[in-house]
Coordinates of C-alpha atoms and ligand atoms in Angstrom, one line a residue:
Chain E
M1 CA -26.6 -16.2 -12.8
S2 CA -23.3 -15.9 -10.9
E3 CA -20.9 -18.4 -12.2
L4 CA -18.3 -19.6 -9.7
V5 CA -14.9 -18.6 -10.9
P6 CA -12.0 -19.6 -8.6
K7 CA -9.8 -16.9 -7.1
P8 CA -6.2 -16.8 -8.3
V9 CA -4.1 -19.3 -6.4
P10 CA -0.6 -18.4 -5.1
V11 CA 2.2 -19.9 -7.3
P12 CA 5.1 -20.0 -4.9
S13 CA 8.5 -19.0 -6.3
A14 CA 11.5 -21.1 -5.3
V15 CA 12.9 -18.3 -3.2
A16 CA 9.6 -17.9 -1.3
L17 CA 8.5 -21.5 -0.8
P18 CA 9.3 -21.5 2.9
Y19 CA 7.0 -18.6 3.4
W20 CA 4.1 -20.5 1.8
E21 CA 4.9 -23.7 3.7
G22 CA 5.0 -21.6 6.9
L23 CA 1.5 -20.3 6.3
Q24 CA 0.3 -23.9 6.0
R25 CA 1.8 -24.6 9.4
G26 CA 0.1 -21.5 10.8
E27 CA 3.2 -19.3 10.8
F28 CA 4.2 -16.0 9.1
C29 CA 7.9 -16.8 8.2
V30 CA 10.3 -14.2 6.9
Q31 CA 13.9 -14.4 5.7
R32 CA 16.6 -13.6 8.2
C33 CA 20.1 -13.1 6.7
A34 CA 22.3 -15.8 8.1
A35 CA 25.3 -13.6 7.9
C36 CA 24.2 -10.3 9.5
G37 CA 20.7 -11.0 10.9
T38 CA 18.8 -8.5 8.8
L39 CA 15.2 -9.5 8.3
R40 CA 13.7 -9.1 4.8
H41 CA 10.3 -9.5 3.1
Y42 CA 9.1 -10.1 0.3
P43 CA 11.6 -12.9 -0.1
R44 CA 14.5 -12.2 -2.4
L45 CA 17.9 -13.7 -3.2
L46 CA 20.3 -11.3 -1.4
C47 CA 20.6 -9.3 1.8
R48 CA 20.8 -5.7 0.7
E49 CA 23.0 -4.9 3.8
C50 CA 25.8 -7.5 3.3
F51 CA 24.9 -9.2 0.0
S52 CA 24.9 -12.6 1.5
D53 CA 22.6 -15.2 0.0
A54 CA 22.6 -17.3 3.2
V55 CA 19.1 -17.4 4.8
D56 CA 17.5 -18.7 7.9
W57 CA 13.7 -18.5 8.1
Q58 CA 12.1 -17.0 11.2
A59 CA 8.5 -16.9 12.3
I60 CA 7.3 -13.5 13.3
S61 CA 4.2 -12.6 15.4
G62 CA 2.4 -10.6 12.7
E63 CA 1.7 -7.8 15.2
G64 CA 1.9 -4.2 13.8
H65 CA -0.2 -1.2 12.9
I66 CA -2.1 0.0 9.9
H67 CA 0.0 1.9 7.4
S68 CA -2.7 2.3 4.8
Y69 CA -5.6 0.5 3.2
T70 CA -8.1 0.4 0.3
V71 CA -11.6 -0.9 0.0
A72 CA -12.2 -2.7 -3.3
H73 CA -15.6 -2.1 -4.9
Y74 CA -14.9 -3.5 -8.3
A75 CA -13.7 -7.0 -9.1
Y76 CA -10.7 -7.0 -11.5
H77 CA -10.8 -10.8 -11.3
P78 CA -14.2 -12.5 -11.3
G79 CA -13.1 -14.7 -8.5
F80 CA -13.5 -11.8 -6.1
A81 CA -16.9 -10.6 -7.2
A82 CA -18.8 -12.4 -4.5
E83 CA -16.6 -10.8 -1.8
L84 CA -17.2 -7.1 -2.7
P85 CA -16.6 -4.8 -1.1
Y86 CA -13.5 -6.1 0.6
T87 CA -10.7 -4.3 2.4
L88 CA -7.0 -4.7 1.9
V89 CA -4.7 -3.3 4.7
T90 CA -1.0 -2.5 4.4
I91 CA 0.5 -3.3 7.8
E92 CA 3.7 -1.9 9.3
L93 CA 4.9 -4.9 11.3
T94 CA 6.6 -4.4 14.6
V95 CA 9.7 -6.2 13.2
G96 CA 10.1 -3.4 10.7
L97 CA 8.7 -5.1 7.6
R98 CA 5.4 -4.7 5.8
A99 CA 2.7 -7.0 4.9
L100 CA -0.5 -6.8 2.8
G101 CA -3.5 -8.6 4.1
R102 CA -7.3 -8.8 4.3
W103 CA -9.0 -6.7 6.9
L104 CA -11.3 -8.5 9.3
G105 CA -12.3 -5.5 11.4
A106 CA -15.9 -4.4 11.5
E107 CA -15.0 -0.8 11.2
V108 CA -13.1 1.2 8.6
P109 CA -9.3 0.8 9.3
Q110 CA -7.7 3.7 11.0
I111 CA -4.1 4.5 10.0
G112 CA -1.8 3.8 13.0
A113 CA -4.2 1.5 14.8
P114 CA -2.6 -1.7 16.3
V115 CA -3.4 -5.0 14.7
R116 CA -2.9 -8.7 15.1
M117 CA -2.5 -11.4 12.5
V118 CA -5.1 -13.9 11.7
L119 CA -4.5 -16.8 9.2
V120 CA -7.9 -17.5 7.8
P121 CA -8.1 -21.2 6.7
G122 CA -8.0 -21.7 3.0
E123 CA -6.8 -24.2 0.3
P124 CA -4.0 -24.6 -0.6
Y125 CA -2.9 -21.8 1.6
P126 CA -4.4 -19.8 4.5
T127 CA -5.3 -16.1 3.7
L128 CA -3.0 -13.6 5.5
S129 CA -5.4 -11.4 7.4
F130 CA -5.4 -8.8 10.1
A131 CA -7.8 -7.8 12.9
P132 CA -7.9 -5.0 15.5
A133 CA -5.4 -5.9 18.3
Chain D
M1 CA 29.7 16.6 -21.2
S2 CA 26.1 17.7 -20.7
I3 CA 23.5 16.4 -23.1
A4 CA 21.3 19.4 -22.6
D5 CA 20.0 20.9 -25.9
K6 CA 21.9 18.3 -27.9
A7 CA 18.7 16.7 -29.2
C8 CA 15.5 17.9 -30.7
V9 CA 12.1 16.2 -31.1
T10 CA 11.7 16.7 -34.8
G11 CA 8.7 14.4 -35.7
I12 CA 5.5 13.5 -34.0
G13 CA 2.8 11.0 -35.2
E14 CA -0.4 9.6 -33.9
T15 CA -3.2 7.4 -35.1
A16 CA -6.8 7.9 -34.2
Y17 CA -7.3 6.9 -30.5
V18 CA -10.3 4.6 -30.1
R19 CA -11.8 1.9 -28.0
G20 CA -12.0 -1.3 -30.1
S21 CA -9.5 -0.8 -32.9
P22 CA -9.7 -3.4 -35.7
K23 CA -5.9 -2.9 -36.2
S24 CA -3.2 -4.8 -34.3
A25 CA -0.8 -3.1 -32.0
L26 CA 2.0 -3.5 -34.5
E27 CA -0.1 -1.9 -37.3
L28 CA -0.9 1.0 -35.0
Q29 CA 2.8 1.4 -34.0
M30 CA 3.9 1.3 -37.7
A31 CA 1.3 3.8 -38.7
A32 CA 2.3 6.3 -36.0
A33 CA 6.0 5.8 -36.8
R34 CA 5.4 6.5 -40.5
R35 CA 3.5 9.7 -39.6
A36 CA 6.3 10.8 -37.3
A37 CA 9.0 10.4 -40.0
E38 CA 6.8 12.3 -42.5
D39 CA 6.2 15.1 -39.9
A40 CA 9.9 15.4 -39.4
G41 CA 10.5 15.5 -43.1
I42 CA 12.8 12.5 -43.2
S43 CA 12.4 9.2 -45.0
P44 CA 11.9 6.1 -42.8
H45 CA 15.1 4.9 -44.4
D46 CA 17.0 7.6 -42.5
I47 CA 16.0 6.2 -39.1
D48 CA 19.2 4.8 -37.5
G49 CA 18.0 4.1 -34.0
V50 CA 14.8 2.6 -32.7
I51 CA 13.4 2.2 -29.2
P52 CA 10.1 0.3 -29.5
I53 CA 8.0 1.0 -26.4
G54 CA 6.8 -1.9 -24.4
V55 CA 7.1 -5.5 -25.4
V56 CA 3.5 -5.8 -26.7
S57 CA 4.1 -4.7 -30.3
G58 CA 7.1 -4.5 -32.6
I59 CA 10.8 -5.0 -32.1
A60 CA 13.7 -3.5 -34.1
E61 CA 13.5 -6.2 -36.8
D62 CA 10.0 -5.2 -37.6
F63 CA 11.1 -1.6 -38.3
I64 CA 14.1 -2.8 -40.4
D65 CA 11.8 -5.1 -42.4
N66 CA 8.9 -2.7 -42.9
F67 CA 10.8 0.5 -43.4
G68 CA 13.8 -0.9 -45.3
I69 CA 16.2 0.6 -42.8
T70 CA 19.7 -0.4 -44.1
D71 CA 21.9 0.9 -41.3
L72 CA 20.2 0.7 -37.9
R73 CA 22.9 1.5 -35.3
F74 CA 21.0 1.1 -32.1
S75 CA 18.0 -0.5 -30.6
A76 CA 16.8 -1.2 -27.0
L77 CA 13.7 -2.0 -25.0
I78 CA 12.9 -0.1 -21.9
P79 CA 10.7 -2.2 -19.6
H80 CA 9.2 0.4 -17.3
G81 CA 5.6 0.7 -18.4
G82 CA 4.3 4.2 -18.7
A83 CA 7.7 5.7 -17.8
S84 CA 9.2 4.0 -20.9
P85 CA 8.5 6.7 -23.5
T86 CA 10.0 9.6 -21.5
M87 CA 12.8 7.3 -20.4
A88 CA 13.4 6.6 -24.1
L89 CA 13.8 10.4 -24.6
Q90 CA 16.8 10.2 -22.3
S91 CA 18.4 7.3 -24.2
A92 CA 17.7 8.9 -27.5
T93 CA 19.2 12.2 -26.4
A94 CA 22.4 10.5 -25.2
L95 CA 22.6 8.5 -28.4
V96 CA 22.4 11.5 -30.7
A97 CA 24.6 13.6 -28.4
A98 CA 27.3 10.9 -28.6
G99 CA 27.1 10.8 -32.3
I100 CA 25.9 7.2 -32.4
C101 CA 22.7 8.0 -34.1
N102 CA 21.1 10.8 -36.1
H103 CA 17.4 10.0 -36.0
V104 CA 16.0 7.8 -33.2
L105 CA 12.5 6.6 -33.5
I106 CA 10.4 6.0 -30.3
A107 CA 7.1 4.3 -31.2
F108 CA 4.3 2.6 -29.4
G109 CA 1.1 0.8 -30.4
R110 CA -1.4 -1.0 -28.3
N111 CA -4.7 -2.8 -28.8
V112 CA -6.0 -3.7 -25.3
S113 CA -9.5 -2.5 -25.0
A114 CA -10.8 -6.0 -25.9
A115 CA -12.3 -7.5 -22.8
A116 CA -10.0 -10.5 -22.6
S117 CA -6.9 -8.4 -21.8
K118 CA -7.9 -5.8 -19.2
A119 CA -5.3 -4.4 -16.9
G120 CA -6.2 -6.7 -14.0
A121 CA -5.1 -9.7 -16.0
R122 CA -2.4 -8.0 -18.2
I123 CA 0.0 -6.8 -15.5
H124 CA 0.4 -10.3 -14.1
Q125 CA 2.2 -11.3 -17.4
M126 CA 4.9 -8.7 -16.6
P127 CA 8.0 -9.6 -14.7
Q128 CA 8.2 -6.3 -12.8
F129 CA 4.9 -7.2 -11.1
H130 CA 6.1 -10.6 -9.8
Y131 CA 5.9 -9.7 -6.1
V132 CA 2.3 -8.4 -6.6
T133 CA 1.4 -11.5 -8.6
E134 CA 2.8 -13.9 -6.0
F135 CA 1.9 -12.2 -2.7
E136 CA -0.9 -9.7 -3.4
Y137 CA -3.0 -10.9 -6.4
P138 CA -4.3 -14.0 -4.4
L139 CA -5.5 -11.6 -1.7
G140 CA -7.5 -9.5 -4.3
N141 CA -4.9 -6.8 -5.1
C142 CA -5.3 -7.4 -8.8
A143 CA -5.1 -4.1 -10.8
P144 CA -3.3 -0.8 -10.7
A145 CA -6.3 1.0 -9.2
Q146 CA -6.2 -1.3 -6.1
I147 CA -2.4 -1.4 -6.0
Y148 CA -2.0 2.4 -6.0
A149 CA -5.0 3.2 -3.8
P150 CA -3.1 2.8 -0.5
M151 CA -0.6 5.5 -1.6
A152 CA -3.5 8.0 -2.3
M153 CA -5.3 7.0 0.9
R154 CA -2.2 7.7 3.0
H155 CA -1.7 11.0 1.2
M156 CA -5.2 12.0 2.1
Q157 CA -4.8 11.0 5.7
L158 CA -1.3 12.6 6.2
Y159 CA -1.9 15.8 4.3
G160 CA -5.6 16.3 4.1
T161 CA -5.9 15.8 0.3
T162 CA -9.5 15.7 -0.6
V163 CA -11.9 14.1 -3.2
E164 CA -12.3 17.6 -4.7
H165 CA -8.6 17.9 -5.3
F166 CA -8.7 14.6 -7.2
G167 CA -11.7 15.9 -9.0
E168 CA -9.9 19.1 -10.1
V169 CA -7.4 16.9 -12.1
A170 CA -10.2 14.9 -13.7
V171 CA -12.1 18.1 -14.7
A172 CA -9.1 19.8 -16.1
C173 CA -8.2 16.8 -18.3
R174 CA -11.8 16.5 -19.5
E175 CA -12.1 20.2 -20.3
H176 CA -9.0 19.9 -22.5
A177 CA -10.2 16.6 -24.1
L178 CA -13.3 18.5 -25.3
L179 CA -10.9 20.8 -27.4
N180 CA -9.2 17.8 -29.0
D181 CA -10.8 16.0 -31.9
N182 CA -8.6 13.0 -31.2
A183 CA -9.8 12.4 -27.7
I184 CA -12.0 9.5 -26.7
M185 CA -14.1 11.3 -24.0
K186 CA -16.5 13.8 -25.5
K187 CA -18.8 14.8 -22.6
P188 CA -18.1 17.6 -20.1
I189 CA -17.8 16.6 -16.4
T190 CA -18.1 18.6 -13.2
L191 CA -16.6 18.2 -9.7
E192 CA -20.0 16.8 -8.7
D193 CA -19.9 14.2 -11.5
H194 CA -16.5 13.2 -10.3
R195 CA -17.7 12.9 -6.7
N196 CA -20.7 10.9 -7.7
S197 CA -18.9 8.5 -10.0
R198 CA -18.9 5.0 -8.6
L199 CA -16.1 3.8 -6.2
I200 CA -13.6 1.5 -7.8
A201 CA -10.9 1.1 -5.1
E202 CA -11.1 3.7 -2.3
P203 CA -10.3 6.5 -2.5
F204 CA -10.4 6.1 -6.3
R205 CA -13.6 6.6 -8.2
L206 CA -14.3 5.8 -11.8
L207 CA -13.4 9.3 -12.9
D208 CA -10.0 9.1 -11.1
C209 CA -9.0 6.2 -13.4
S210 CA -7.4 6.5 -16.9
L211 CA -8.9 4.9 -20.0
E212 CA -8.3 1.6 -21.6
S213 CA -7.8 2.5 -25.3
D214 CA -6.2 1.5 -28.5
G215 CA -3.9 3.5 -30.8
G216 CA -0.3 4.3 -31.8
A217 CA 2.0 7.2 -31.1
A218 CA 5.6 8.0 -32.2
V219 CA 8.3 10.6 -32.0
I220 CA 11.6 11.1 -33.8
V221 CA 14.5 12.5 -31.8
S222 CA 17.3 14.0 -33.9
A223 CA 20.7 15.5 -33.3
A224 CA 20.2 19.2 -32.8
E225 CA 22.5 20.0 -35.8
R226 CA 20.5 17.7 -38.1
A227 CA 17.3 19.2 -36.9
K228 CA 18.1 22.5 -38.4
D229 CA 17.3 21.3 -41.9
L230 CA 14.1 19.5 -41.0
R231 CA 10.5 20.7 -41.4
H232 CA 9.6 22.3 -38.1
R233 CA 10.9 24.9 -35.7
R234 CA 13.3 23.1 -33.4
V235 CA 12.1 21.8 -30.0
F236 CA 15.1 21.1 -27.8
I237 CA 15.3 18.5 -25.0
S238 CA 16.9 20.8 -22.4
G239 CA 16.7 18.5 -19.4
V240 CA 15.9 14.8 -19.1
A241 CA 16.2 12.4 -16.2
V242 CA 15.0 9.1 -14.9
G243 CA 14.5 7.8 -11.3
H244 CA 13.3 4.7 -9.6
P245 CA 11.5 4.5 -6.2
D246 CA 12.8 2.4 -3.4
S247 CA 11.2 -1.1 -3.4
P248 CA 10.3 -0.5 -7.1
A249 CA 8.4 -3.8 -7.4
A250 CA 6.3 -3.6 -4.3
I251 CA 4.5 -0.5 -3.0
T252 CA 3.6 -2.5 0.1
Q253 CA 7.3 -2.7 1.1
R254 CA 8.2 0.9 0.1
P255 CA 9.5 2.8 3.2
D256 CA 7.7 6.0 2.2
M257 CA 4.6 4.8 0.3
T258 CA 3.9 8.3 -1.0
S259 CA 7.4 8.6 -2.7
L260 CA 8.0 8.1 -6.4
G261 CA 11.0 7.8 -8.7
L262 CA 10.3 11.2 -10.1
G263 CA 11.4 12.8 -6.9
K264 CA 14.9 11.6 -7.7
A265 CA 14.8 12.5 -11.4
A266 CA 13.2 15.9 -11.3
P267 CA 16.0 17.9 -9.6
R268 CA 18.5 16.4 -12.1
A269 CA 16.3 17.4 -15.1
F270 CA 15.7 21.0 -13.8
R271 CA 19.5 21.4 -13.1
M272 CA 20.4 20.2 -16.5
A273 CA 17.9 22.5 -18.2
G274 CA 18.9 25.5 -16.0
V275 CA 15.3 26.3 -15.2
T276 CA 12.9 26.1 -12.2
P277 CA 9.3 24.9 -11.9
A278 CA 8.2 28.6 -11.9
D279 CA 9.5 28.9 -15.5
I280 CA 7.3 26.1 -16.9
Q281 CA 4.4 27.3 -19.0
V282 CA 2.8 24.0 -19.9
A283 CA 2.9 20.5 -18.4
E284 CA 2.0 17.1 -19.7
I285 CA 1.9 14.9 -16.5
Y286 CA 1.4 11.2 -16.6
D287 CA -2.1 10.7 -15.3
C288 CA -2.8 7.0 -14.8
F289 CA -4.8 8.2 -11.8
T290 CA -5.7 11.8 -10.7
Y291 CA -3.6 11.3 -7.5
A292 CA -0.5 10.6 -9.6
V293 CA -0.7 14.1 -11.0
I294 CA -0.9 15.7 -7.6
R295 CA 2.0 13.7 -6.2
Q296 CA 4.2 14.3 -9.2
L297 CA 3.6 18.1 -9.0
E298 CA 5.0 17.9 -5.4
D299 CA 8.0 15.7 -6.5
M300 CA 8.9 18.2 -9.2
G301 CA 8.9 21.1 -6.7
F302 CA 5.9 23.0 -8.0
C303 CA 4.8 22.9 -4.3
A304 CA 5.9 21.2 -1.1
K305 CA 5.1 17.6 -0.3
G306 CA 1.6 17.4 0.9
E307 CA 0.5 20.6 -0.8
G308 CA -0.4 19.1 -4.1
G309 CA -4.1 19.0 -3.4
P310 CA -4.5 22.7 -2.6
F311 CA -2.0 23.5 -5.5
V312 CA -4.4 22.0 -8.1
A313 CA -7.5 23.7 -6.7
D314 CA -9.3 26.6 -8.3
G315 CA -8.5 25.6 -11.9
R316 CA -4.7 26.0 -11.8
L317 CA -4.3 23.1 -14.2
R318 CA -6.9 24.3 -16.7
L319 CA -6.2 26.4 -19.8
G320 CA -6.1 29.9 -18.5
G321 CA -4.8 28.7 -15.2
A322 CA -1.3 29.3 -14.0
L323 CA -0.1 25.8 -15.1
P324 CA -2.1 24.4 -18.0
T325 CA -1.7 20.6 -17.7
N326 CA -2.6 17.7 -20.0
T327 CA -3.8 20.1 -22.7
H328 CA -4.7 17.0 -24.8
G329 CA -6.9 15.5 -22.2
G330 CA -4.3 13.1 -20.8
L331 CA -4.7 9.4 -20.1
L332 CA -7.8 10.3 -18.2
S333 CA -9.8 11.8 -21.1
Q334 CA -7.8 11.6 -24.3
A335 CA -6.5 8.1 -24.4
H336 CA -4.0 5.8 -22.6
I337 CA -1.1 5.5 -24.9
W338 CA 1.5 5.1 -22.1
G339 CA 2.2 8.8 -22.1
L340 CA 3.8 8.9 -25.6
N341 CA 0.7 11.0 -26.3
H342 CA 1.9 13.4 -23.7
I343 CA 5.2 13.8 -25.5
V344 CA 3.5 14.4 -28.8
E345 CA 1.3 17.0 -27.1
L346 CA 4.1 18.9 -25.5
V347 CA 5.9 19.2 -28.9
R348 CA 2.7 20.3 -30.5
Q349 CA 2.3 23.0 -27.9
L350 CA 5.9 24.2 -28.2
R351 CA 5.5 24.4 -32.0
G352 CA 2.4 26.6 -31.5
H353 CA 0.3 23.9 -33.1
G354 CA -1.9 23.2 -30.1
G355 CA -5.1 24.3 -31.8
R356 CA -8.0 25.2 -29.6
A357 CA -5.9 24.0 -26.6
Q358 CA -2.9 26.1 -27.4
V359 CA -1.2 27.8 -24.4
P360 CA -0.5 31.2 -25.7
G361 CA 3.2 31.8 -26.3
A362 CA 4.3 28.5 -24.8
E363 CA 8.1 28.3 -25.1
L364 CA 9.1 26.0 -22.2
G365 CA 7.3 22.9 -21.0
L366 CA 7.7 19.5 -19.4
V367 CA 6.5 16.0 -19.8
T368 CA 6.6 13.2 -17.2
G369 CA 6.3 9.4 -17.4
Y370 CA 5.2 7.1 -14.6
G371 CA 5.6 3.4 -14.9
D372 CA 4.6 0.2 -13.2
L373 CA 4.8 0.9 -9.5
G374 CA 6.3 4.3 -9.5
D375 CA 9.3 4.5 -11.9
G376 CA 9.6 8.0 -13.1
A377 CA 11.0 10.1 -15.9
I378 CA 10.9 13.8 -16.9
A379 CA 11.8 15.8 -20.0
I380 CA 12.0 19.6 -20.1
M381 CA 11.7 21.0 -23.6
R382 CA 12.0 24.5 -25.0
R383 CA 11.4 25.8 -28.5
E384 CA 14.0 27.6 -30.5
Ligands
LIG1 ZN1 23.1 -9.6 5.6

């Protein structure tokens, strides 16, 4: 019968470690350029506006709206088989960045609809998720 | 200096395309390379440049060793997935135009259809997917079908692209595969079959997705002057260009999720060739998913952005339509050989060797490549 295969676990890169540690504290943290203030995500080495590598991390609200989505009906990793079908939403965050998360809404996502962030408890990291605002 | 018409594709080679080949990727790559040299009418000894495609099979040393090449003057790897073969045409064209090489081999082999190495696992070994692997894979965004699906979903919502439009691409490729003895898919499909195929990652259904297949393909690019003395009528590379999308390693973060690298490359290639989309008689368009064909047609200027769906309707892409496309069956129905099979097919068409799928009188055509998360490449070719 169904054999329990664990889902892939995030392997934090050095540059993104504060993001993952933030999730464990219940925060969505993004890089803020310490030189010019530009926010960036996914985490990377340099600010593409001023090329500084100096970074402060800033918690954001996780509010935004739906940019697009997909509903997965096939498990490309056996760890997700028990969750099918599941919905992934691409979110345009109000701070001007994007995030991918799991959709918690009962209805099919509507592009443009406002959302709020929910961090669903998980080990070793919570799952970045979104629900209707 | 323009590199337009300085290079010709002089040799093409393919192995049988199958699911479950007993041969290794390197064996398949070598077999195709040997056939391409033979087709050109050169000895493998004469190859003086090599661009092995991907990093899953051979490297330059393998070709030197196995072919006894004594004076290899150039080698490079191009790490952009399915865009790599057409990107390699650009490198090869520049190399022969500059006089660095005479005959550049571009060769690919793969053996991936064994269950242990499906795309959902394979891409996470590749550095260009590192954002996906770290931030999206743990959420369940594992494989290209899921990763590309939001682009297609947004295109449908913004522009009204429909399931039937996707189906048109699938049906055209399948019709053409049925004319090709070296195509894996042998059964006709209808728009209804497409609509009824099971959902994989909405909006993609099974028949929107390309195949997992094994095989090898290769081409030889030669200096135009050298090509005069070789076996076949010359097929010139008249325009060739490469482009990368913004946020190339994360579609999630791409400002316009429906944009691709091809949108930057295509105007350069058409300008170089001195032609327009209206002049193109046959097209071999990278079809990892049906949607990708529709979007690339827009980026190349065959229609305005958002009009790709209606553009492909009513059989326009089928033989006998206004723009016969993927006359070999494509990645959707012939085999997934990273689009090197598309280059081979374009050359075959322009030589007039297209068999039952020949586009009558085809003199000018194009091929595109699409790699990883939207890297693009295009080559426009014309026959002598
Ligand atoms: Zn900065």
